[in-house]
Coordinates of C-alpha atoms in Angstrom, one line a residue:
M971 CA -5.6 -19.4 10.7
Q972 CA -4.4 -22.8 12.0
R973 CA -5.0 -24.4 8.6
N974 CA -3.0 -21.6 6.8
H975 CA -0.2 -22.0 9.4
R976 CA 0.0 -25.7 8.7
L977 CA -0.1 -25.2 4.9
S978 CA 2.6 -22.5 5.0
S979 CA 4.8 -24.7 7.3
L980 CA 4.5 -27.6 4.8
I981 CA 5.4 -25.3 1.8
I982 CA 8.4 -24.0 3.7
A983 CA 9.5 -27.6 4.6
I984 CA 9.1 -28.8 1.0
S985 CA 10.9 -25.8 -0.4
L986 CA 13.9 -26.2 1.9
A987 CA 14.1 -29.9 1.2
I988 CA 14.2 -29.2 -2.5
F989 CA 16.9 -26.6 -1.9
V990 CA 19.1 -28.8 0.2
T991 CA 18.6 -31.8 -2.2
G992 CA 19.5 -29.7 -5.2
S993 CA 22.6 -28.4 -3.4
V994 CA 23.9 -31.8 -2.6
F995 CA 23.4 -33.5 -6.0
S996 CA 24.4 -30.6 -8.2
Q997 CA 27.6 -29.9 -6.1
T998 CA 27.3 -26.2 -6.6
T999 CA 29.7 -23.7 -5.1
L1000 CA 29.1 -20.3 -3.4
G1001 CA 27.6 -17.9 -5.9
G1002 CA 26.5 -20.8 -8.2
D1003 CA 23.1 -21.8 -9.4
V1004 CA 21.0 -24.4 -7.5
K1005 CA 19.2 -26.7 -10.0
P1006 CA 16.7 -28.8 -8.1
G1007 CA 14.2 -31.2 -9.6
R1008 CA 12.6 -30.0 -12.8
A1009 CA 13.4 -26.3 -12.4
L1010 CA 16.3 -24.7 -14.3
R1011 CA 17.2 -22.5 -11.4
L1012 CA 15.9 -21.8 -7.8
T1013 CA 16.5 -18.4 -6.2
I1014 CA 15.7 -17.7 -2.5
T1015 CA 15.6 -14.2 -1.2
G1016 CA 13.9 -12.4 1.6
D1017 CA 14.1 -9.8 4.3
M1018 CA 13.5 -9.5 8.1
T1019 CA 12.4 -6.4 9.9
L1020 CA 12.2 -5.8 13.6
S1021 CA 10.3 -2.7 14.7
F1022 CA 10.2 -1.1 18.1
V1023 CA 7.0 1.0 18.2
D1024 CA 5.8 3.5 20.8
R1025 CA 2.4 5.3 20.6
S1026 CA 0.9 7.8 23.0
D1027 CA -2.2 7.0 24.9
S1028 CA -4.1 9.5 22.8
Y1029 CA -3.6 7.3 19.8
G1030 CA -6.1 4.8 21.2
R1031 CA -8.7 7.6 21.7
A1032 CA -8.6 8.9 18.2
G1033 CA -11.8 8.1 16.3
L1034 CA -14.4 9.1 13.7
G1035 CA -18.2 9.4 13.9
D1036 CA -20.9 7.1 12.5
G1037 CA -22.7 9.6 10.3
G1038 CA -25.8 9.4 12.4
S1039 CA -26.3 5.6 12.2
G1040 CA -26.4 5.2 15.9
D1041 CA -23.5 2.8 16.0
G1042 CA -21.2 5.2 17.9
P1043 CA -17.7 6.4 17.0
M1044 CA -15.1 4.1 15.6
L1045 CA -11.8 4.2 17.5
L1046 CA -9.4 4.0 14.6
G1047 CA -6.3 2.6 16.4
Q1048 CA -8.3 -0.1 18.1
S1049 CA -10.2 -1.4 15.0
W1050 CA -9.6 -5.0 13.9
G1051 CA -8.1 -5.8 17.3
S1052 CA -5.1 -3.5 16.8
L1053 CA -3.2 -2.3 19.8
D1054 CA -3.9 1.2 21.0
G1055 CA -1.4 3.4 22.9
G1056 CA 1.8 1.8 24.3
S1057 CA 5.0 0.1 23.3
F1058 CA 5.6 -3.2 21.5
I1059 CA 8.1 -4.9 19.3
D1060 CA 6.9 -6.2 15.9
P1061 CA 8.9 -8.8 13.9
L1062 CA 8.1 -9.3 10.2
V1063 CA 9.7 -11.9 7.9
R1064 CA 9.3 -12.3 4.2
L1065 CA 10.6 -15.1 2.0
W1066 CA 10.6 -15.2 -1.8
I1067 CA 11.2 -18.4 -3.8
D1068 CA 11.6 -18.0 -7.6
A1069 CA 11.8 -21.1 -9.8
D1070 CA 12.8 -20.8 -13.5
I1071 CA 10.8 -23.6 -15.1
S1072 CA 11.9 -22.8 -18.6
E1073 CA 13.2 -19.8 -20.5
A1074 CA 9.7 -18.4 -20.7
V1075 CA 8.0 -19.7 -17.5
T1076 CA 8.8 -18.7 -13.9
A1077 CA 7.0 -19.7 -10.8
S1078 CA 7.2 -17.5 -7.7
L1079 CA 6.2 -18.1 -4.1
K1080 CA 6.1 -15.5 -1.3
L1081 CA 5.7 -16.4 2.3
E1082 CA 5.3 -13.8 5.0
T1083 CA 4.3 -13.3 8.6
P1084 CA 1.0 -11.6 8.5
F1085 CA 0.8 -8.0 9.7
D1086 CA -2.1 -8.5 12.1
I1087 CA -1.3 -7.2 15.6
A1088 CA -4.3 -9.1 17.1
S1089 CA -3.2 -12.5 15.8
N1090 CA 0.3 -12.5 14.3
G1091 CA 2.1 -14.3 17.1
R1092 CA 1.8 -12.3 20.2
D1093 CA 1.5 -15.7 22.0
G1094 CA 5.0 -16.6 20.6
N1095 CA 3.7 -18.7 17.7
L1096 CA 4.5 -16.7 14.6
S1097 CA 2.6 -18.1 11.6
M1098 CA 3.5 -17.8 7.9
N1099 CA 0.9 -16.8 5.3
L1100 CA 0.8 -17.1 1.6
G1101 CA 1.5 -13.6 0.1
E1102 CA 2.0 -14.6 -3.5
A1103 CA 2.0 -17.8 -5.6
K1104 CA 2.1 -17.0 -9.3
V1105 CA 3.2 -18.3 -12.6
R1106 CA 4.6 -15.8 -15.2
W1107 CA 4.5 -16.9 -18.9
E1108 CA 6.4 -14.6 -21.2
G1109 CA 5.3 -14.6 -24.8
A1110 CA 2.1 -16.5 -23.9
M1111 CA 0.4 -17.5 -27.2
D1112 CA 1.8 -14.2 -28.6
A1113 CA 5.2 -12.6 -28.4
A1114 CA 3.6 -9.4 -27.2
L1115 CA 1.7 -11.0 -24.3
D1116 CA 3.0 -11.8 -20.9
L1117 CA 0.6 -13.6 -18.6
E1118 CA 0.6 -13.9 -14.8
F1119 CA -1.8 -16.0 -12.9
G1120 CA -2.3 -17.4 -9.4
V1121 CA -2.3 -15.3 -6.2
L1122 CA -0.8 -12.0 -7.3
D1123 CA 0.7 -9.0 -5.6
Y1124 CA -0.3 -6.5 -8.3
S1125 CA -0.1 -2.7 -8.0
F1126 CA 0.3 0.5 -10.1
D1127 CA 1.7 3.8 -9.0
L1128 CA 1.0 6.3 -11.8
S1129 CA 2.3 9.3 -9.9
G1130 CA 5.6 7.5 -9.3
N1131 CA 5.8 8.7 -5.7
N1132 CA 6.0 5.3 -4.0
N1133 CA 2.6 5.7 -2.4
P1134 CA 0.0 3.8 -4.6
F1135 CA -3.0 6.1 -4.6
L1136 CA -5.6 3.7 -6.0
F1137 CA -4.4 0.1 -6.3
D1138 CA -2.0 -2.1 -4.5
V1139 CA -4.0 -5.2 -3.9
G1140 CA -1.2 -7.2 -2.2
N1141 CA -0.9 -4.6 0.6
S1142 CA -4.4 -3.3 1.1
E1143 CA -7.5 -4.2 3.0
S1144 CA -11.1 -4.6 1.6
A1145 CA -12.2 -1.6 -0.3
F1146 CA -15.7 -2.1 1.1
G1147 CA -15.0 -1.8 4.8
N1148 CA -17.8 0.6 5.6
G1149 CA -20.7 -1.8 5.5
Q1150 CA -21.3 -4.8 3.3
S1151 CA -24.9 -3.9 2.9
G1152 CA -25.2 -0.5 4.7
D1153 CA -24.1 3.0 4.4
D1154 CA -22.1 3.9 7.5
G1155 CA -21.2 7.4 6.4
M1156 CA -17.6 7.2 7.7
P1157 CA -14.2 6.3 6.2
Q1158 CA -14.0 2.8 5.0
S1159 CA -12.9 0.6 7.8
P1160 CA -9.3 1.5 8.7
S1161 CA -6.7 -1.3 8.4
A1162 CA -4.3 -0.7 11.3
G1163 CA -3.5 -4.4 11.8
R1164 CA -5.2 -5.4 8.5
V1165 CA -2.7 -4.4 5.8
Q1166 CA -1.9 -7.3 3.5
A1167 CA -5.2 -8.9 4.4
L1168 CA -6.3 -9.8 0.9
Q1169 CA -5.2 -12.6 -1.4
A1170 CA -5.9 -11.6 -4.9
A1171 CA -6.5 -14.8 -6.9
G1172 CA -6.7 -14.2 -10.6
A1173 CA -4.8 -13.2 -13.7
V1174 CA -3.1 -10.2 -15.3
G1175 CA -2.3 -10.0 -19.0
H1176 CA 0.5 -7.5 -20.0
Y1177 CA 0.4 -6.5 -23.6
D1178 CA 3.3 -4.8 -25.3
L1179 CA 1.9 -2.4 -27.9
G1180 CA 5.1 -0.9 -29.1
E1181 CA 5.5 2.4 -27.2
N1182 CA 2.2 1.8 -25.3
T1183 CA 1.2 -1.0 -22.9
L1184 CA -2.1 -2.6 -21.8
D1185 CA -2.8 -4.5 -18.6
L1186 CA -6.0 -6.5 -18.3
M1187 CA -6.7 -7.8 -14.8
M1188 CA -9.3 -10.0 -13.1
F1189 CA -9.2 -10.8 -9.3
D1190 CA -11.3 -12.7 -6.9
L1191 CA -10.4 -11.1 -3.6
S1192 CA -12.9 -12.7 -1.2
P1193 CA -15.1 -15.7 -2.3
V1194 CA -16.9 -15.5 1.0
D1195 CA -17.9 -11.8 0.5
N1196 CA -18.1 -12.0 -3.3
E1197 CA -15.5 -9.2 -3.5
T1198 CA -14.0 -9.0 -7.0
V1199 CA -12.4 -6.5 -9.3
F1200 CA -11.5 -6.4 -13.0
G1201 CA -10.4 -3.7 -15.3
M1202 CA -7.6 -2.3 -17.4
V1203 CA -4.6 0.1 -17.3
Y1204 CA -3.5 1.6 -20.6
G1205 CA 0.0 3.1 -20.4
M1206 CA 1.7 5.5 -22.8
P1207 CA 4.9 7.6 -22.8
L1208 CA 4.8 11.4 -22.5
D1209 CA 7.4 13.7 -24.1
T1210 CA 7.2 17.5 -24.3
G1211 CA 10.8 18.0 -25.4
D1212 CA 12.0 19.4 -22.1
Y1213 CA 10.1 16.9 -20.0
S1214 CA 9.3 13.2 -20.3
G1215 CA 7.3 10.6 -18.3
D1216 CA 4.4 8.3 -18.4
L1217 CA 0.6 8.5 -18.5
G1218 CA -1.9 5.8 -17.5
I1219 CA -5.6 5.5 -18.1
V1220 CA -7.6 3.3 -15.7
I1221 CA -11.0 1.7 -15.8
L1222 CA -12.0 -0.6 -12.9
N1223 CA -15.2 -2.5 -11.9
S1224 CA -15.4 -3.5 -8.3
K1225 CA -18.1 -5.7 -6.7
N1226 CA -19.0 -5.9 -3.1
D1227 CA -21.6 -8.6 -3.7
G1228 CA -23.2 -10.4 -6.6
G1229 CA -25.3 -7.4 -7.7
S1230 CA -23.2 -4.4 -7.0
D1231 CA -21.1 -2.6 -9.6
L1232 CA -18.8 0.2 -8.6
M1233 CA -17.0 1.9 -11.6
T1234 CA -13.8 3.8 -11.3
W1235 CA -12.6 5.9 -14.3
G1236 CA -9.6 8.1 -14.4
G1237 CA -5.8 8.1 -14.6
G1238 CA -2.6 9.9 -14.0
G1239 CA 1.1 10.2 -14.6
Y1240 CA 4.2 12.3 -14.2
L1241 CA 6.6 14.5 -16.2
E1242 CA 10.2 15.1 -15.2
G1243 CA 13.1 16.9 -16.8
G1244 CA 16.8 17.6 -16.5
D1245 CA 16.2 20.8 -14.4
G1246 CA 15.2 18.6 -11.4
M1247 CA 11.5 19.4 -11.7
K1248 CA 8.8 16.6 -11.6
Y1249 CA 5.1 17.2 -11.9
Y1250 CA 2.8 14.3 -10.9
G1251 CA -0.9 13.6 -10.3
E1252 CA -3.9 11.3 -10.5
I1253 CA -7.6 11.8 -10.6
Y1254 CA -10.5 9.3 -10.5
W1255 CA -14.3 9.4 -10.5
Q1256 CA -16.5 6.7 -9.1
F1257 CA -20.2 5.9 -9.6
G1258 CA -22.5 2.9 -9.6
D1259 CA -23.9 0.6 -6.9
Y1260 CA -21.8 0.2 -3.7
G1261 CA -23.8 -2.7 -2.3
T1262 CA -27.1 -4.5 -2.8
A1263 CA -27.2 -7.5 -0.4
G1264 CA -29.3 -7.6 2.8
G1265 CA -31.2 -4.4 2.2
P1266 CA -31.9 -1.5 -0.2
T1267 CA -29.3 -0.8 -2.9
I1268 CA -26.6 1.6 -1.7
S1269 CA -25.8 3.8 -4.7
H1270 CA -22.3 5.4 -5.1
S1271 CA -22.2 8.9 -6.4
G1272 CA -20.2 12.1 -6.1
A1273 CA -17.1 10.2 -5.2
Y1274 CA -13.6 11.2 -6.4
G1275 CA -10.0 11.0 -5.5
L1276 CA -7.2 13.5 -6.5
V1277 CA -3.5 13.8 -5.8
A1278 CA -1.3 16.5 -7.4
G1279 CA 2.2 17.6 -6.7
I1280 CA 5.5 19.1 -7.6
H1281 CA 8.9 17.5 -6.7
Y1282 CA 12.1 19.5 -7.1
D1283 CA 15.6 18.0 -6.8
I1284 CA 17.8 21.0 -5.9
P1285 CA 21.0 21.1 -7.9
E1286 CA 24.0 19.7 -5.9
D1287 CA 27.3 21.4 -5.3
E1288 CA 30.2 19.6 -7.1
D1289 CA 32.0 19.1 -3.8
N1290 CA 29.2 17.3 -2.0
N1291 CA 26.5 14.6 -2.5
E1292 CA 23.8 16.1 -0.3
A1293 CA 21.1 15.8 -3.0
P1294 CA 18.5 18.0 -1.3
W1295 CA 14.8 17.8 -2.5
V1296 CA 11.5 19.4 -1.7
D1297 CA 7.9 18.2 -2.5
I1298 CA 4.6 20.1 -2.3
S1299 CA 1.3 18.2 -2.9
I1300 CA -2.4 18.2 -2.3
W1301 CA -4.5 15.0 -1.6
D1302 CA -8.3 15.3 -1.9
L1303 CA -10.6 12.3 -1.3
S1304 CA -14.3 12.7 -1.3
G1305 CA -16.3 11.6 1.8
D1306 CA -19.7 10.8 3.3
D1307 CA -21.2 12.2 6.5
N1308 CA -24.7 10.7 6.3
A1309 CA -25.3 7.0 7.0
T1310 CA -29.1 7.1 6.6
D1311 CA -29.6 8.1 2.9
N1312 CA -28.6 4.9 1.1
T1313 CA -26.0 6.8 -0.8
N1314 CA -22.2 6.5 -0.4
S1315 CA -19.8 9.2 -1.6
N1316 CA -16.6 8.0 0.1
F1317 CA -13.7 7.5 -2.4
V1318 CA -13.2 3.7 -2.4
S1319 CA -9.7 2.3 -3.2
Y1320 CA -7.2 -0.5 -2.7
E1321 CA -4.6 2.1 -1.7
F1322 CA -1.3 1.7 0.0
N1323 CA -0.5 5.3 0.9
N1324 CA 1.8 5.6 3.9
D1325 CA 3.0 9.2 3.3
T1326 CA 2.2 10.5 6.8
L1327 CA 3.3 8.5 9.8
I1328 CA 0.1 9.0 11.9
L1329 CA -2.9 9.9 9.7
E1330 CA -2.2 7.6 6.7
D1331 CA 0.3 4.9 7.6
A1332 CA -1.3 1.5 7.4
Y1333 CA 1.2 -0.2 9.7
Y1334 CA 1.4 1.8 12.9
G1335 CA -0.7 4.9 12.1
L1336 CA -4.5 5.5 11.9
D1337 CA -4.7 4.6 8.2
I1338 CA -7.4 7.1 7.3
D1339 CA -8.3 6.2 3.7
T1340 CA -11.0 8.6 2.6
N1341 CA -13.1 11.7 3.4
Y1342 CA -10.1 14.0 3.9
R1343 CA -8.1 16.8 2.2
A1344 CA -4.4 17.3 3.0
F1345 CA -1.9 19.9 2.0
K1346 CA 1.7 18.6 2.4
V1347 CA 5.2 20.0 2.3
K1348 CA 8.2 17.7 2.7
G1349 CA 11.9 17.7 2.0
G1350 CA 15.1 15.8 2.6
M1351 CA 18.7 15.4 1.9
N1352 CA 21.7 13.1 2.3
L1353 CA 23.9 13.9 5.2
S1354 CA 26.5 11.4 4.2
P1355 CA 26.7 8.2 2.1
E1356 CA 25.2 6.4 5.1
W1357 CA 22.7 8.9 6.5
S1358 CA 19.7 10.6 5.0
V1359 CA 16.9 12.6 6.6
Q1360 CA 13.5 14.0 5.6
G1361 CA 10.8 16.1 7.3
L1362 CA 7.1 16.5 6.5
F1363 CA 4.3 18.9 7.5
A1364 CA 0.7 18.1 6.6
Y1365 CA -2.5 20.2 7.2
A1366 CA -5.5 17.9 7.0
T1367 CA -9.3 18.3 7.3
L1368 CA -12.4 16.2 6.8
N1369 CA -14.0 16.8 3.4
K1370 CA -17.6 16.3 4.8
N1371 CA -18.7 16.7 8.4
R1372 CA -22.3 18.1 8.3
G1373 CA -23.5 18.5 11.9
G1374 CA -20.5 16.6 13.2
G1375 CA -21.7 13.3 11.7
A1376 CA -18.2 12.3 10.5
S1377 CA -16.2 13.6 13.5
N1378 CA -15.7 12.1 17.0
G1379 CA -17.8 14.0 19.5
N1380 CA -17.7 17.6 18.0
S1381 CA -18.4 19.5 14.9
S1382 CA -14.8 20.4 14.0
S1383 CA -13.5 19.2 10.6
K1384 CA -9.8 19.6 11.6
L1385 CA -8.0 16.2 11.4
G1386 CA -4.8 17.9 12.6
D1387 CA -1.4 19.4 11.8
E1388 CA 1.1 16.6 11.5
F1389 CA 4.9 16.9 11.8
D1390 CA 7.1 13.9 10.8
I1391 CA 10.8 13.3 10.9
R1392 CA 12.4 10.3 9.2
A1393 CA 16.1 9.2 9.3
T1394 CA 17.7 6.4 7.4
Y1395 CA 21.1 4.8 8.3
R1396 CA 22.5 2.4 5.7
A1397 CA 25.0 0.3 7.7
T1398 CA 25.8 -2.0 4.8
D1399 CA 24.3 -2.9 1.4
Y1400 CA 22.0 -5.3 3.1
L1401 CA 21.4 -3.9 6.6
T1402 CA 19.4 -0.6 7.1
F1403 CA 18.0 1.2 10.1
Y1404 CA 15.0 3.5 10.0
I1405 CA 14.0 6.1 12.7
N1406 CA 10.5 7.6 12.4
A1407 CA 8.9 10.1 14.7
G1408 CA 5.6 12.0 14.3
T1409 CA 3.2 14.2 16.2
L1410 CA -0.3 15.1 15.3
Q1411 CA -1.6 18.3 16.9
N1412 CA -5.1 20.0 16.9
A1413 CA -6.8 16.7 15.9
K1414 CA -10.2 18.0 17.0
A1415 CA -12.2 16.0 14.5
L1416 CA -10.7 12.8 16.0
G1417 CA -11.9 13.7 19.4
V1418 CA -8.3 14.1 20.8
G1419 CA -7.6 17.2 22.8
S1420 CA -3.9 16.4 23.3
G1421 CA -1.4 15.5 20.6
V1422 CA -1.0 12.0 19.1
E1423 CA 2.6 10.7 18.9
V1424 CA 4.1 7.7 17.1
V1425 CA 7.8 6.7 17.2
T1426 CA 9.3 3.7 15.4
F1427 CA 12.8 2.3 15.2
T1428 CA 13.2 -0.4 12.6
S1429 CA 16.1 -2.7 11.5
E1430 CA 15.9 -4.3 8.1
V1431 CA 18.1 -7.2 6.8
R1432 CA 17.9 -8.3 3.2
F1433 CA 19.3 -11.5 1.9

């Protein structure tokens, strides 16, 4: 961590020196272009968020079982050194530096304070980590090929609902968190305090095939753990006359060690029309070997992930701009409740789904990633040009819990009934405030008799 901190500090110092030097010698004015060194243009942007977070004491007691392995329940909110119940203030800073090297080549650098509650500066020494360092070459060797390489923040959201269901490698944790060489029979290790923990070093080729597109990717996520992923995403437009959208077909191969091969096949997309209706969904199947090192091969079978939903933008009155909407969806991710059979059926992903504030949110929630089924209803509207609100109800259960192996201290499969309220206040074009409040009731499978509450108040400045 200290080495990364020194490296990040050096990068910031060099970048700011280039920026200042370029400003002096090019004699630019406000709103002009800074042209330092060899770059044609240097652009610096960023954002700063400050969050006040309050979580009930029951948050720290919520956990899931070990599937009979004898390791004991995992307390979700306390995993990876995360704080449990209580209040704290969390500052996050992100800085983007984009350098146009030529008309076809751009270099991008992203520095950020790591979201790791155990080590991101509670002693007053906030560090900066490398979030992205990439080169983009447009028309690389062929006019239809754009190539990106370096440390990449790559994702795809085929449903178009702003909650990547399968792949957001720049914001996820390891997909193999439930045992490098064992079958723990529980959800992959939750990432409360571990979001943005990976650095995806590799390359992505974007092919323009006319109306269709093809992305080919290859990433080394952890040289120490031999975690890698490579695959393809084939995209094509959809048009039924009344509705149009996009469809993606996905094939991925993930490795947990030198001998494992976990295959993911599937895809998804969306259709939307002028009547305000949008239909979306994704479905994936997984099979192969989950892990091989340090013991018997852990096979991966019977694993799947599904999301399907309908979004409706209710027609507005001509005299107001309320723009009300409603969304109904189902989320179904396979699970495992037996840690002793050398077979894993948990759905494995590099997701970044923060739809529910308590059960799924990777920042301040429990970040449950797999072995659950949730039915959700949500809606929202604009109260004014500055204010908008939305509400959500989710009914969630464990998919597998034979004999109580996946639950915490009982045989119930009920993860809970969650109620969330979110409000957004846009003070200016660059300053926004967010208020989130959620309560999780009847969370019997988590071993919590009382409700779990999370409240956050966040300010965000963009520049």
